[in-house]
């Protein structure tokens, strides 16, 4: 096939591909037909493969350098759109986890410390107090709930922290839902001038401390602590970070400085949401551990405790040290 016949046959498809690329990134993400190019976004991979074949054909038949260069340029642009964006997104995600997330947390260290005190303060206080007055738990947890917890953490239970009718996948889904609910509540209510975040940090710390203290006091300490050891670092720190992100929004509304409250809130939202991205991933990891590792009785309590301690050290070291060579 001569070049003239080649162009007569394929020029329309080449131009349609080129027009689609010229639409820009915003339109690339829209999976609908574009009347300007005539190429459906969903058909882009197939069109790209055909363009690669046309370029190979043009090179093999030694068509004009102008045509070969044009096809080569379009192939490179198409490859960047189809594969470069995915690679770029992966690189950005890895960069965020390696440096951006811990750096964002350290940048808000005062708010993180405040959230830590609000959450762990009542938790540790009740954990200790209930060792001497276990009936005090009834001020925070209903008798029906206590009975359920005693059953779940009964040493005779075949699976720690679960009822007989529960299975791992179902509980994994439940833990995701529960963790996301806690995270969103603690973060989003920071818009009420930080009061909502303060409330949920105190509330969750109080309830967790009351349950942990009571179960320890009545003799269910070993099954309870061996169950929570594995996922506690991810889950509890994620709650604290959700609270810190909410407090970030609240402080912007309380003390906007020389800006309007709207401008201050917009400025605070970006770092707060970055922290929430990381907290959401921690909630997901915690749910996975809680669903598939924590209930196991195959491994003894000492192994469970060892894994839990290792994860606490790993998480704390990550936030204290990760990315310091690039960001403070």
PDB file of C-alpha atoms in Angstrom:
ATOM      1  CA  UNK A   1       0.000   0.000   0.000  1.00  0.00           C
ATOM      2  CA  UNK A   2       1.397   3.369  -1.044  1.00  0.00           C
ATOM      3  CA  UNK A   3       1.434   6.287   1.387  1.00  0.00           C
ATOM      4  CA  UNK A   4      -1.354   8.125  -0.424  1.00  0.00           C
ATOM      5  CA  UNK A   5      -3.654   5.112  -0.127  1.00  0.00           C
ATOM      6  CA  UNK A   6      -2.594   4.623   3.493  1.00  0.00           C
ATOM      7  CA  UNK A   7      -3.466   8.219   4.368  1.00  0.00           C
ATOM      8  CA  UNK A   8      -6.740   8.069   2.464  1.00  0.00           C
ATOM      9  CA  UNK A   9      -7.746   4.979   4.430  1.00  0.00           C
ATOM     10  CA  UNK A  10      -6.523   5.847   7.914  1.00  0.00           C
ATOM     11  CA  UNK A  11      -6.171   9.636   8.112  1.00  0.00           C
ATOM     12  CA  UNK A  12      -9.664  10.077   9.569  1.00  0.00           C
ATOM     13  CA  UNK A  13      -8.908   7.676  12.437  1.00  0.00           C
ATOM     14  CA  UNK A  14      -5.536   9.300  13.072  1.00  0.00           C
ATOM     15  CA  UNK A  15      -7.075  12.778  13.235  1.00  0.00           C
ATOM     16  CA  UNK A  16      -9.891  11.551  15.467  1.00  0.00           C
ATOM     17  CA  UNK A  17      -7.335  10.113  17.916  1.00  0.00           C
ATOM     18  CA  UNK A  18      -5.369  13.359  17.812  1.00  0.00           C
ATOM     19  CA  UNK A  19      -8.466  15.461  18.491  1.00  0.00           C
ATOM     20  CA  UNK A  20      -9.341  13.246  21.442  1.00  0.00           C
ATOM     21  CA  UNK A  21      -5.880  13.817  22.940  1.00  0.00           C
ATOM     22  CA  UNK A  22      -6.262  17.561  22.426  1.00  0.00           C
ATOM     23  CA  UNK A  23      -9.373  17.593  24.615  1.00  0.00           C
ATOM     24  CA  UNK A  24      -7.269  17.661  27.778  1.00  0.00           C
ATOM     25  CA  UNK A  25      -7.194  15.744  31.087  1.00  0.00           C
ATOM     26  CA  UNK A  26     -10.626  16.877  32.319  1.00  0.00           C
ATOM     27  CA  UNK A  27     -12.387  15.474  29.280  1.00  0.00           C
ATOM     28  CA  UNK A  28     -10.249  12.324  29.235  1.00  0.00           C
ATOM     29  CA  UNK A  29     -11.850  11.279  32.512  1.00  0.00           C
ATOM     30  CA  UNK A  30     -15.358  11.576  31.065  1.00  0.00           C
ATOM     31  CA  UNK A  31     -16.449   8.211  29.679  1.00  0.00           C
ATOM     32  CA  UNK A  32     -18.754   9.637  27.032  1.00  0.00           C
ATOM     33  CA  UNK A  33     -18.679  10.425  23.319  1.00  0.00           C
ATOM     34  CA  UNK A  34     -17.150  13.751  22.326  1.00  0.00           C
ATOM     35  CA  UNK A  35     -18.697  15.243  19.192  1.00  0.00           C
ATOM     36  CA  UNK A  36     -15.536  17.248  18.541  1.00  0.00           C
ATOM     37  CA  UNK A  37     -13.375  14.137  18.189  1.00  0.00           C
ATOM     38  CA  UNK A  38     -15.935  11.422  17.483  1.00  0.00           C
ATOM     39  CA  UNK A  39     -13.971   9.019  19.674  1.00  0.00           C
ATOM     40  CA  UNK A  40     -15.612   7.495  22.724  1.00  0.00           C
ATOM     41  CA  UNK A  41     -13.343   7.484  25.790  1.00  0.00           C
ATOM     42  CA  UNK A  42     -14.215   3.840  26.393  1.00  0.00           C
ATOM     43  CA  UNK A  43     -12.808   3.006  22.930  1.00  0.00           C
ATOM     44  CA  UNK A  44      -9.525   4.778  23.601  1.00  0.00           C
ATOM     45  CA  UNK A  45      -7.464   1.622  24.413  1.00  0.00           C
ATOM     46  CA  UNK A  46      -8.551  -0.085  21.185  1.00  0.00           C
ATOM     47  CA  UNK A  47      -7.848   3.085  19.175  1.00  0.00           C
ATOM     48  CA  UNK A  48      -4.424   3.329  20.768  1.00  0.00           C
ATOM     49  CA  UNK A  49      -3.554  -0.257  19.847  1.00  0.00           C
ATOM     50  CA  UNK A  50      -4.562   0.389  16.243  1.00  0.00           C
ATOM     51  CA  UNK A  51      -2.475   3.548  16.158  1.00  0.00           C
ATOM     52  CA  UNK A  52       0.553   1.519  17.306  1.00  0.00           C
ATOM     53  CA  UNK A  53      -0.067  -0.895  14.438  1.00  0.00           C
ATOM     54  CA  UNK A  54      -0.308   1.979  11.957  1.00  0.00           C
ATOM     55  CA  UNK A  55       2.967   3.454  13.209  1.00  0.00           C
ATOM     56  CA  UNK A  56       4.721   0.087  12.840  1.00  0.00           C
ATOM     57  CA  UNK A  57       3.284  -0.247   9.338  1.00  0.00           C
ATOM     58  CA  UNK A  58       4.412   3.263   8.373  1.00  0.00           C
ATOM     59  CA  UNK A  59       7.924   2.563   9.605  1.00  0.00           C
ATOM     60  CA  UNK A  60       8.114  -0.807   7.903  1.00  0.00           C
ATOM     61  CA  UNK A  61       7.035   0.670   4.553  1.00  0.00           C
ATOM     62  CA  UNK A  62       9.323   3.678   4.975  1.00  0.00           C
ATOM     63  CA  UNK A  63       6.658   6.321   4.549  1.00  0.00           C
ATOM     64  CA  UNK A  64       7.662   9.962   4.783  1.00  0.00           C
ATOM     65  CA  UNK A  65       9.502  11.054   7.973  1.00  0.00           C
ATOM     66  CA  UNK A  66       6.760  13.625   8.606  1.00  0.00           C
ATOM     67  CA  UNK A  67       4.056  10.940   8.760  1.00  0.00           C
ATOM     68  CA  UNK A  68       6.170   8.549  10.852  1.00  0.00           C
ATOM     69  CA  UNK A  69       7.093  11.333  13.279  1.00  0.00           C
ATOM     70  CA  UNK A  70       3.457  12.364  13.593  1.00  0.00           C
ATOM     71  CA  UNK A  71       2.356   8.820  14.370  1.00  0.00           C
ATOM     72  CA  UNK A  72       5.238   8.320  16.793  1.00  0.00           C
ATOM     73  CA  UNK A  73       4.335  11.526  18.635  1.00  0.00           C
ATOM     74  CA  UNK A  74       0.695  10.462  18.911  1.00  0.00           C
ATOM     75  CA  UNK A  75       1.704   7.039  20.221  1.00  0.00           C
ATOM     76  CA  UNK A  76       3.853   8.639  22.928  1.00  0.00           C
ATOM     77  CA  UNK A  77       1.029  10.991  23.942  1.00  0.00           C
ATOM     78  CA  UNK A  78      -1.452   8.138  24.000  1.00  0.00           C
ATOM     79  CA  UNK A  79       0.859   5.998  26.115  1.00  0.00           C
ATOM     80  CA  UNK A  80       1.211   8.819  28.635  1.00  0.00           C
ATOM     81  CA  UNK A  81      -2.556   9.209  28.889  1.00  0.00           C
ATOM     82  CA  UNK A  82      -3.267   5.490  29.234  1.00  0.00           C
ATOM     83  CA  UNK A  83      -0.353   4.378  31.392  1.00  0.00           C
ATOM     84  CA  UNK A  84       1.541   7.421  32.599  1.00  0.00           C
ATOM     85  CA  UNK A  85      -1.353   8.701  34.713  1.00  0.00           C
ATOM     86  CA  UNK A  86      -1.765   5.396  36.546  1.00  0.00           C
ATOM     87  CA  UNK A  87       1.959   5.196  37.217  1.00  0.00           C
ATOM     88  CA  UNK A  88       1.937   8.809  38.362  1.00  0.00           C
ATOM     89  CA  UNK A  89      -0.944   8.161  40.727  1.00  0.00           C
ATOM     90  CA  UNK A  90       0.852   5.179  42.218  1.00  0.00           C
ATOM     91  CA  UNK A  91       4.010   7.228  42.648  1.00  0.00           C
ATOM     92  CA  UNK A  92       2.085  10.029  44.333  1.00  0.00           C
ATOM     93  CA  UNK A  93       0.357   7.567  46.658  1.00  0.00           C
ATOM     94  CA  UNK A  94       3.649   5.939  47.636  1.00  0.00           C
ATOM     95  CA  UNK A  95       5.220   9.356  48.118  1.00  0.00           C
ATOM     96  CA  UNK A  96       2.325  10.431  50.332  1.00  0.00           C
ATOM     97  CA  UNK A  97       2.635   7.316  52.483  1.00  0.00           C
ATOM     98  CA  UNK A  98       6.424   7.507  52.660  1.00  0.00           C
ATOM     99  CA  UNK A  99       6.760  11.203  53.465  1.00  0.00           C
ATOM    100  CA  UNK A 100       3.614  13.298  53.038  1.00  0.00           C
ATOM    101  CA  UNK A 101       1.369  11.643  55.618  1.00  0.00           C
ATOM    102  CA  UNK A 102       3.819  11.485  58.544  1.00  0.00           C
ATOM    103  CA  UNK A 103       5.049  14.998  57.708  1.00  0.00           C
ATOM    104  CA  UNK A 104       1.454  16.300  57.729  1.00  0.00           C
ATOM    105  CA  UNK A 105       0.887  14.712  61.137  1.00  0.00           C
ATOM    106  CA  UNK A 106       4.095  16.182  62.562  1.00  0.00           C
ATOM    107  CA  UNK A 107       3.167  19.608  61.180  1.00  0.00           C
ATOM    108  CA  UNK A 108       0.024  19.496  63.353  1.00  0.00           C
ATOM    109  CA  UNK A 109       1.804  18.073  66.398  1.00  0.00           C
ATOM    110  CA  UNK A 110       0.059  20.440  68.841  1.00  0.00           C
ATOM    111  CA  UNK A 111      -3.388  19.400  67.654  1.00  0.00           C
ATOM    112  CA  UNK A 112      -2.345  15.739  67.589  1.00  0.00           C
ATOM    113  CA  UNK A 113      -1.098  16.036  71.176  1.00  0.00           C
ATOM    114  CA  UNK A 114      -4.357  17.728  72.216  1.00  0.00           C
ATOM    115  CA  UNK A 115      -6.415  14.981  70.569  1.00  0.00           C
ATOM    116  CA  UNK A 116      -4.209  12.336  72.220  1.00  0.00           C
ATOM    117  CA  UNK A 117      -4.887  13.755  75.684  1.00  0.00           C
ATOM    118  CA  UNK A 118      -8.633  14.081  75.013  1.00  0.00           C
ATOM    119  CA  UNK A 119      -8.874  10.477  73.827  1.00  0.00           C
ATOM    120  CA  UNK A 120      -6.376   8.547  75.936  1.00  0.00           C
ATOM    121  CA  UNK A 121      -6.967  10.597  79.092  1.00  0.00           C
ATOM    122  CA  UNK A 122     -10.444   9.214  79.907  1.00  0.00           C
ATOM    123  CA  UNK A 123      -9.508   5.826  78.448  1.00  0.00           C
ATOM    124  CA  UNK A 124      -6.594   5.313  80.849  1.00  0.00           C
ATOM    125  CA  UNK A 125      -8.416   6.920  83.771  1.00  0.00           C
ATOM    126  CA  UNK A 126     -11.389   4.556  83.518  1.00  0.00           C
ATOM    127  CA  UNK A 127      -9.161   1.580  82.769  1.00  0.00           C
ATOM    128  CA  UNK A 128      -7.457   2.118  86.110  1.00  0.00           C
ATOM    129  CA  UNK A 129     -10.501   3.179  88.146  1.00  0.00           C
ATOM    130  CA  UNK A 130     -12.621   0.179  87.164  1.00  0.00           C
ATOM    131  CA  UNK A 131     -10.063  -2.200  88.606  1.00  0.00           C
ATOM    132  CA  UNK A 132     -11.257  -0.999  92.018  1.00  0.00           C
ATOM    133  CA  UNK A 133     -14.903  -0.205  91.221  1.00  0.00           C
ATOM    134  CA  UNK A 134     -16.014  -2.363  88.262  1.00  0.00           C
ATOM    135  CA  UNK A 135     -19.716  -1.581  88.801  1.00  0.00           C
ATOM    136  CA  UNK A 136     -18.936   2.009  87.844  1.00  0.00           C
ATOM    137  CA  UNK A 137     -19.036   0.813  84.230  1.00  0.00           C
ATOM    138  CA  UNK A 138     -22.854   0.955  84.309  1.00  0.00           C
ATOM    139  CA  UNK A 139     -22.644   4.750  84.118  1.00  0.00           C
ATOM    140  CA  UNK A 140     -21.203   4.373  80.604  1.00  0.00           C
ATOM    141  CA  UNK A 141     -22.356   1.041  79.173  1.00  0.00           C
ATOM    142  CA  UNK A 142     -25.777  -0.611  79.420  1.00  0.00           C
ATOM    143  CA  UNK A 143     -26.178  -4.020  81.118  1.00  0.00           C
ATOM    144  CA  UNK A 144     -27.264  -5.564  77.788  1.00  0.00           C
ATOM    145  CA  UNK A 145     -24.075  -4.378  76.088  1.00  0.00           C
ATOM    146  CA  UNK A 146     -21.958  -5.621  78.975  1.00  0.00           C
ATOM    147  CA  UNK A 147     -23.518  -9.078  78.684  1.00  0.00           C
ATOM    148  CA  UNK A 148     -22.673  -9.148  74.967  1.00  0.00           C
ATOM    149  CA  UNK A 149     -19.065  -8.153  75.628  1.00  0.00           C
ATOM    150  CA  UNK A 150     -18.700 -10.777  78.358  1.00  0.00           C
ATOM    151  CA  UNK A 151     -19.945 -13.421  75.928  1.00  0.00           C
ATOM    152  CA  UNK A 152     -17.642 -12.268  73.136  1.00  0.00           C
ATOM    153  CA  UNK A 153     -14.570 -12.302  75.381  1.00  0.00           C
ATOM    154  CA  UNK A 154     -15.426 -15.381  77.388  1.00  0.00           C
ATOM    155  CA  UNK A 155     -12.277 -17.569  77.463  1.00  0.00           C
ATOM    156  CA  UNK A 156     -14.469 -20.488  76.329  1.00  0.00           C
ATOM    157  CA  UNK A 157     -15.503 -18.623  73.148  1.00  0.00           C
ATOM    158  CA  UNK A 158     -14.185 -20.386  70.036  1.00  0.00           C
ATOM    159  CA  UNK A 159     -13.356 -17.071  68.330  1.00  0.00           C
ATOM    160  CA  UNK A 160     -12.272 -14.061  70.323  1.00  0.00           C
ATOM    161  CA  UNK A 161     -14.381 -10.946  70.023  1.00  0.00           C
ATOM    162  CA  UNK A 162     -17.052 -12.608  67.901  1.00  0.00           C
ATOM    163  CA  UNK A 163     -20.319 -14.443  68.362  1.00  0.00           C
ATOM    164  CA  UNK A 164     -20.725 -17.999  67.143  1.00  0.00           C
ATOM    165  CA  UNK A 165     -22.833 -16.826  64.171  1.00  0.00           C
ATOM    166  CA  UNK A 166     -20.194 -14.355  62.966  1.00  0.00           C
ATOM    167  CA  UNK A 167     -17.640 -15.069  60.256  1.00  0.00           C
ATOM    168  CA  UNK A 168     -14.431 -13.235  59.417  1.00  0.00           C
ATOM    169  CA  UNK A 169     -15.571 -11.616  56.165  1.00  0.00           C
ATOM    170  CA  UNK A 170     -18.805 -10.356  57.685  1.00  0.00           C
ATOM    171  CA  UNK A 171     -16.945  -8.911  60.662  1.00  0.00           C
ATOM    172  CA  UNK A 172     -14.324  -7.336  58.379  1.00  0.00           C
ATOM    173  CA  UNK A 173     -17.108  -5.471  56.583  1.00  0.00           C
ATOM    174  CA  UNK A 174     -18.666  -4.471  59.897  1.00  0.00           C
ATOM    175  CA  UNK A 175     -15.360  -3.188  61.243  1.00  0.00           C
ATOM    176  CA  UNK A 176     -14.806  -1.090  58.113  1.00  0.00           C
ATOM    177  CA  UNK A 177     -18.249   0.467  58.492  1.00  0.00           C
ATOM    178  CA  UNK A 178     -17.763   1.063  62.213  1.00  0.00           C
ATOM    179  CA  UNK A 179     -14.289   2.563  61.810  1.00  0.00           C
ATOM    180  CA  UNK A 180     -15.361   4.835  58.964  1.00  0.00           C
ATOM    181  CA  UNK A 181     -18.332   6.020  61.026  1.00  0.00           C
ATOM    182  CA  UNK A 182     -16.124   6.877  63.989  1.00  0.00           C
ATOM    183  CA  UNK A 183     -13.559   8.622  61.794  1.00  0.00           C
ATOM    184  CA  UNK A 184     -16.088  10.733  59.912  1.00  0.00           C
ATOM    185  CA  UNK A 185     -17.959  11.679  63.095  1.00  0.00           C
ATOM    186  CA  UNK A 186     -14.800  12.720  64.865  1.00  0.00           C
ATOM    187  CA  UNK A 187     -13.493  14.694  61.882  1.00  0.00           C
ATOM    188  CA  UNK A 188     -16.574  16.297  60.355  1.00  0.00           C
ATOM    189  CA  UNK A 189     -18.031  17.560  63.637  1.00  0.00           C
ATOM    190  CA  UNK A 190     -14.946  19.720  63.991  1.00  0.00           C
ATOM    191  CA  UNK A 191     -16.901  22.182  61.859  1.00  0.00           C
ATOM    192  CA  UNK A 192     -18.894  22.981  65.020  1.00  0.00           C
ATOM    193  CA  UNK A 193     -15.951  25.129  66.151  1.00  0.00           C
ATOM    194  CA  UNK A 194     -14.113  21.964  67.216  1.00  0.00           C
ATOM    195  CA  UNK A 195     -16.694  21.026  69.846  1.00  0.00           C
ATOM    196  CA  UNK A 196     -17.902  17.940  67.981  1.00  0.00           C
ATOM    197  CA  UNK A 197     -14.384  16.559  67.639  1.00  0.00           C
ATOM    198  CA  UNK A 198     -13.731  17.170  71.340  1.00  0.00           C
ATOM    199  CA  UNK A 199     -16.965  15.388  72.237  1.00  0.00           C
ATOM    200  CA  UNK A 200     -16.285  12.303  70.117  1.00  0.00           C
ATOM    201  CA  UNK A 201     -12.696  12.018  71.312  1.00  0.00           C
ATOM    202  CA  UNK A 202     -13.868  12.111  74.936  1.00  0.00           C
ATOM    203  CA  UNK A 203     -16.830   9.842  74.223  1.00  0.00           C
ATOM    204  CA  UNK A 204     -14.890   7.147  72.388  1.00  0.00           C
ATOM    205  CA  UNK A 205     -12.053   7.239  74.913  1.00  0.00           C
ATOM    206  CA  UNK A 206     -14.552   6.907  77.759  1.00  0.00           C
ATOM    207  CA  UNK A 207     -16.471   3.978  76.240  1.00  0.00           C
ATOM    208  CA  UNK A 208     -13.340   2.076  75.211  1.00  0.00           C
ATOM    209  CA  UNK A 209     -11.754   2.654  78.613  1.00  0.00           C
ATOM    210  CA  UNK A 210     -14.902   1.556  80.417  1.00  0.00           C
ATOM    211  CA  UNK A 211     -15.223  -1.673  78.436  1.00  0.00           C
ATOM    212  CA  UNK A 212     -11.521  -2.503  78.669  1.00  0.00           C
ATOM    213  CA  UNK A 213     -11.437  -1.760  82.399  1.00  0.00           C
ATOM    214  CA  UNK A 214     -14.532  -3.797  83.184  1.00  0.00           C
ATOM    215  CA  UNK A 215     -13.501  -6.875  81.171  1.00  0.00           C
ATOM    216  CA  UNK A 216     -10.086  -6.802  82.803  1.00  0.00           C
ATOM    217  CA  UNK A 217     -11.611  -6.487  86.267  1.00  0.00           C
ATOM    218  CA  UNK A 218     -14.028  -9.424  85.842  1.00  0.00           C
ATOM    219  CA  UNK A 219     -11.415 -11.878  84.599  1.00  0.00           C
ATOM    220  CA  UNK A 220     -11.754 -11.545  80.820  1.00  0.00           C
ATOM    221  CA  UNK A 221      -8.567  -9.529  80.486  1.00  0.00           C
ATOM    222  CA  UNK A 222      -6.459 -12.094  78.629  1.00  0.00           C
ATOM    223  CA  UNK A 223      -8.942 -12.840  75.817  1.00  0.00           C
ATOM    224  CA  UNK A 224      -9.793  -9.143  75.496  1.00  0.00           C
ATOM    225  CA  UNK A 225      -6.233  -7.816  75.390  1.00  0.00           C
ATOM    226  CA  UNK A 226      -5.003 -10.595  73.109  1.00  0.00           C
ATOM    227  CA  UNK A 227      -7.868  -9.722  70.747  1.00  0.00           C
ATOM    228  CA  UNK A 228      -7.283  -5.952  70.618  1.00  0.00           C
ATOM    229  CA  UNK A 229      -3.482  -6.076  70.703  1.00  0.00           C
ATOM    230  CA  UNK A 230      -3.020  -6.519  66.955  1.00  0.00           C
ATOM    231  CA  UNK A 231      -5.300  -3.787  65.620  1.00  0.00           C
ATOM    232  CA  UNK A 232      -5.170  -1.308  68.501  1.00  0.00           C
ATOM    233  CA  UNK A 233      -2.264   0.769  67.178  1.00  0.00           C
ATOM    234  CA  UNK A 234      -3.844   1.405  63.789  1.00  0.00           C
ATOM    235  CA  UNK A 235      -7.373   1.953  65.078  1.00  0.00           C
ATOM    236  CA  UNK A 236      -6.711   4.095  68.156  1.00  0.00           C
ATOM    237  CA  UNK A 237      -4.138   6.327  66.480  1.00  0.00           C
ATOM    238  CA  UNK A 238      -6.474   6.768  63.507  1.00  0.00           C
ATOM    239  CA  UNK A 239      -9.188   7.990  65.906  1.00  0.00           C
ATOM    240  CA  UNK A 240      -6.734  10.478  67.391  1.00  0.00           C
ATOM    241  CA  UNK A 241      -5.718  11.720  63.938  1.00  0.00           C
ATOM    242  CA  UNK A 242      -9.364  12.093  62.914  1.00  0.00           C
ATOM    243  CA  UNK A 243      -9.878  14.231  66.010  1.00  0.00           C
ATOM    244  CA  UNK A 244      -6.779  16.305  65.267  1.00  0.00           C
ATOM    245  CA  UNK A 245      -8.010  16.909  61.708  1.00  0.00           C
ATOM    246  CA  UNK A 246     -11.393  17.983  63.092  1.00  0.00           C
ATOM    247  CA  UNK A 247      -9.711  20.323  65.567  1.00  0.00           C
ATOM    248  CA  UNK A 248      -7.789  21.817  62.638  1.00  0.00           C
ATOM    249  CA  UNK A 249     -11.098  22.853  61.095  1.00  0.00           C
ATOM    250  CA  UNK A 250     -12.411  24.089  64.410  1.00  0.00           C
ATOM    251  CA  UNK A 251      -9.400  26.277  65.207  1.00  0.00           C
ATOM    252  CA  UNK A 252      -9.635  27.878  61.763  1.00  0.00           C
ATOM    253  CA  UNK A 253     -13.189  28.941  62.576  1.00  0.00           C
ATOM    254  CA  UNK A 254     -12.376  30.090  66.099  1.00  0.00           C
ATOM    255  CA  UNK A 255      -9.201  31.992  65.247  1.00  0.00           C
ATOM    256  CA  UNK A 256      -9.165  32.848  61.524  1.00  0.00           C
ATOM    257  CA  UNK A 257      -6.539  35.578  61.996  1.00  0.00           C
ATOM    258  CA  UNK A 258      -6.545  38.251  59.341  1.00  0.00           C
ATOM    259  CA  UNK A 259      -8.612  36.082  56.991  1.00  0.00           C
ATOM    260  CA  UNK A 260     -12.321  35.597  56.768  1.00  0.00           C
ATOM    261  CA  UNK A 261     -13.611  32.434  58.433  1.00  0.00           C
ATOM    262  CA  UNK A 262     -14.376  30.989  55.025  1.00  0.00           C
ATOM    263  CA  UNK A 263     -10.855  31.592  53.735  1.00  0.00           C
ATOM    264  CA  UNK A 264      -9.321  30.228  56.941  1.00  0.00           C
ATOM    265  CA  UNK A 265     -11.498  27.113  56.746  1.00  0.00           C
ATOM    266  CA  UNK A 266     -10.538  26.513  53.122  1.00  0.00           C
ATOM    267  CA  UNK A 267      -6.869  26.853  54.044  1.00  0.00           C
ATOM    268  CA  UNK A 268      -7.207  24.463  56.990  1.00  0.00           C
ATOM    269  CA  UNK A 269      -9.207  21.899  55.027  1.00  0.00           C
ATOM    270  CA  UNK A 270      -6.322  20.868  52.764  1.00  0.00           C
ATOM    271  CA  UNK A 271      -3.915  19.635  55.493  1.00  0.00           C
ATOM    272  CA  UNK A 272      -6.846  18.248  57.505  1.00  0.00           C
ATOM    273  CA  UNK A 273      -8.075  16.175  54.574  1.00  0.00           C
ATOM    274  CA  UNK A 274      -4.544  14.917  53.886  1.00  0.00           C
ATOM    275  CA  UNK A 275      -4.427  13.606  57.434  1.00  0.00           C
ATOM    276  CA  UNK A 276      -7.843  12.014  56.973  1.00  0.00           C
ATOM    277  CA  UNK A 277      -6.670  10.219  53.830  1.00  0.00           C
ATOM    278  CA  UNK A 278      -3.982   8.526  55.897  1.00  0.00           C
ATOM    279  CA  UNK A 279      -6.328   7.884  58.826  1.00  0.00           C
ATOM    280  CA  UNK A 280      -8.806   6.206  56.466  1.00  0.00           C
ATOM    281  CA  UNK A 281      -6.103   3.807  55.294  1.00  0.00           C
ATOM    282  CA  UNK A 282      -5.197   3.060  58.910  1.00  0.00           C
ATOM    283  CA  UNK A 283      -8.852   2.311  59.676  1.00  0.00           C
ATOM    284  CA  UNK A 284      -8.930  -0.088  56.731  1.00  0.00           C
ATOM    285  CA  UNK A 285      -5.781  -1.901  57.875  1.00  0.00           C
ATOM    286  CA  UNK A 286      -7.152  -2.069  61.420  1.00  0.00           C
ATOM    287  CA  UNK A 287     -10.408  -3.601  60.151  1.00  0.00           C
ATOM    288  CA  UNK A 288      -8.483  -6.226  58.188  1.00  0.00           C
ATOM    289  CA  UNK A 289      -6.378  -7.184  61.211  1.00  0.00           C
ATOM    290  CA  UNK A 290      -9.441  -7.169  63.472  1.00  0.00           C
ATOM    291  CA  UNK A 291     -11.399  -9.353  61.081  1.00  0.00           C
ATOM    292  CA  UNK A 292      -8.790 -11.958  60.182  1.00  0.00           C
ATOM    293  CA  UNK A 293      -6.012 -11.940  62.793  1.00  0.00           C
ATOM    294  CA  UNK A 294      -7.447 -10.734  66.100  1.00  0.00           C
ATOM    295  CA  UNK A 295     -10.099 -13.498  66.543  1.00  0.00           C
ATOM    296  CA  UNK A 296      -7.632 -16.364  66.019  1.00  0.00           C
ATOM    297  CA  UNK A 297      -6.929 -18.643  68.955  1.00  0.00           C
ATOM    298  CA  UNK A 298      -4.367 -20.625  66.978  1.00  0.00           C
ATOM    299  CA  UNK A 299      -1.682 -18.342  68.368  1.00  0.00           C
ATOM    300  CA  UNK A 300      -1.289 -17.897  72.106  1.00  0.00           C
ATOM    301  CA  UNK A 301      -1.722 -14.590  73.942  1.00  0.00           C
ATOM    302  CA  UNK A 302       2.022 -14.036  74.198  1.00  0.00           C
ATOM    303  CA  UNK A 303       2.394 -14.108  70.412  1.00  0.00           C
ATOM    304  CA  UNK A 304      -0.619 -11.788  70.037  1.00  0.00           C
ATOM    305  CA  UNK A 305       0.907  -9.367  72.549  1.00  0.00           C
ATOM    306  CA  UNK A 306       4.251  -9.507  70.780  1.00  0.00           C
ATOM    307  CA  UNK A 307       2.678  -8.677  67.415  1.00  0.00           C
ATOM    308  CA  UNK A 308       0.676  -5.875  69.007  1.00  0.00           C
ATOM    309  CA  UNK A 309       3.738  -4.321  70.649  1.00  0.00           C
ATOM    310  CA  UNK A 310       5.683  -4.589  67.386  1.00  0.00           C
ATOM    311  CA  UNK A 311       2.898  -2.781  65.512  1.00  0.00           C
ATOM    312  CA  UNK A 312       2.756  -0.002  68.120  1.00  0.00           C
ATOM    313  CA  UNK A 313       6.514   0.505  67.801  1.00  0.00           C
ATOM    314  CA  UNK A 314       6.288   0.427  64.010  1.00  0.00           C
ATOM    315  CA  UNK A 315       3.429   2.961  63.827  1.00  0.00           C
ATOM    316  CA  UNK A 316       4.978   5.373  66.331  1.00  0.00           C
ATOM    317  CA  UNK A 317       8.382   5.148  64.640  1.00  0.00           C
ATOM    318  CA  UNK A 318       6.711   5.810  61.286  1.00  0.00           C
ATOM    319  CA  UNK A 319       5.113   9.043  62.475  1.00  0.00           C
ATOM    320  CA  UNK A 320       8.198  10.202  64.330  1.00  0.00           C
ATOM    321  CA  UNK A 321      10.818   9.401  61.695  1.00  0.00           C
ATOM    322  CA  UNK A 322       9.389   8.740  58.213  1.00  0.00           C
ATOM    323  CA  UNK A 323      10.183  11.380  55.618  1.00  0.00           C
ATOM    324  CA  UNK A 324      12.357  13.552  57.839  1.00  0.00           C
ATOM    325  CA  UNK A 325      15.041  13.674  55.173  1.00  0.00           C
ATOM    326  CA  UNK A 326      12.568  15.468  52.876  1.00  0.00           C
ATOM    327  CA  UNK A 327      10.096  17.178  55.129  1.00  0.00           C
ATOM    328  CA  UNK A 328      10.079  18.354  58.732  1.00  0.00           C
TER     329      UNK A 328
END
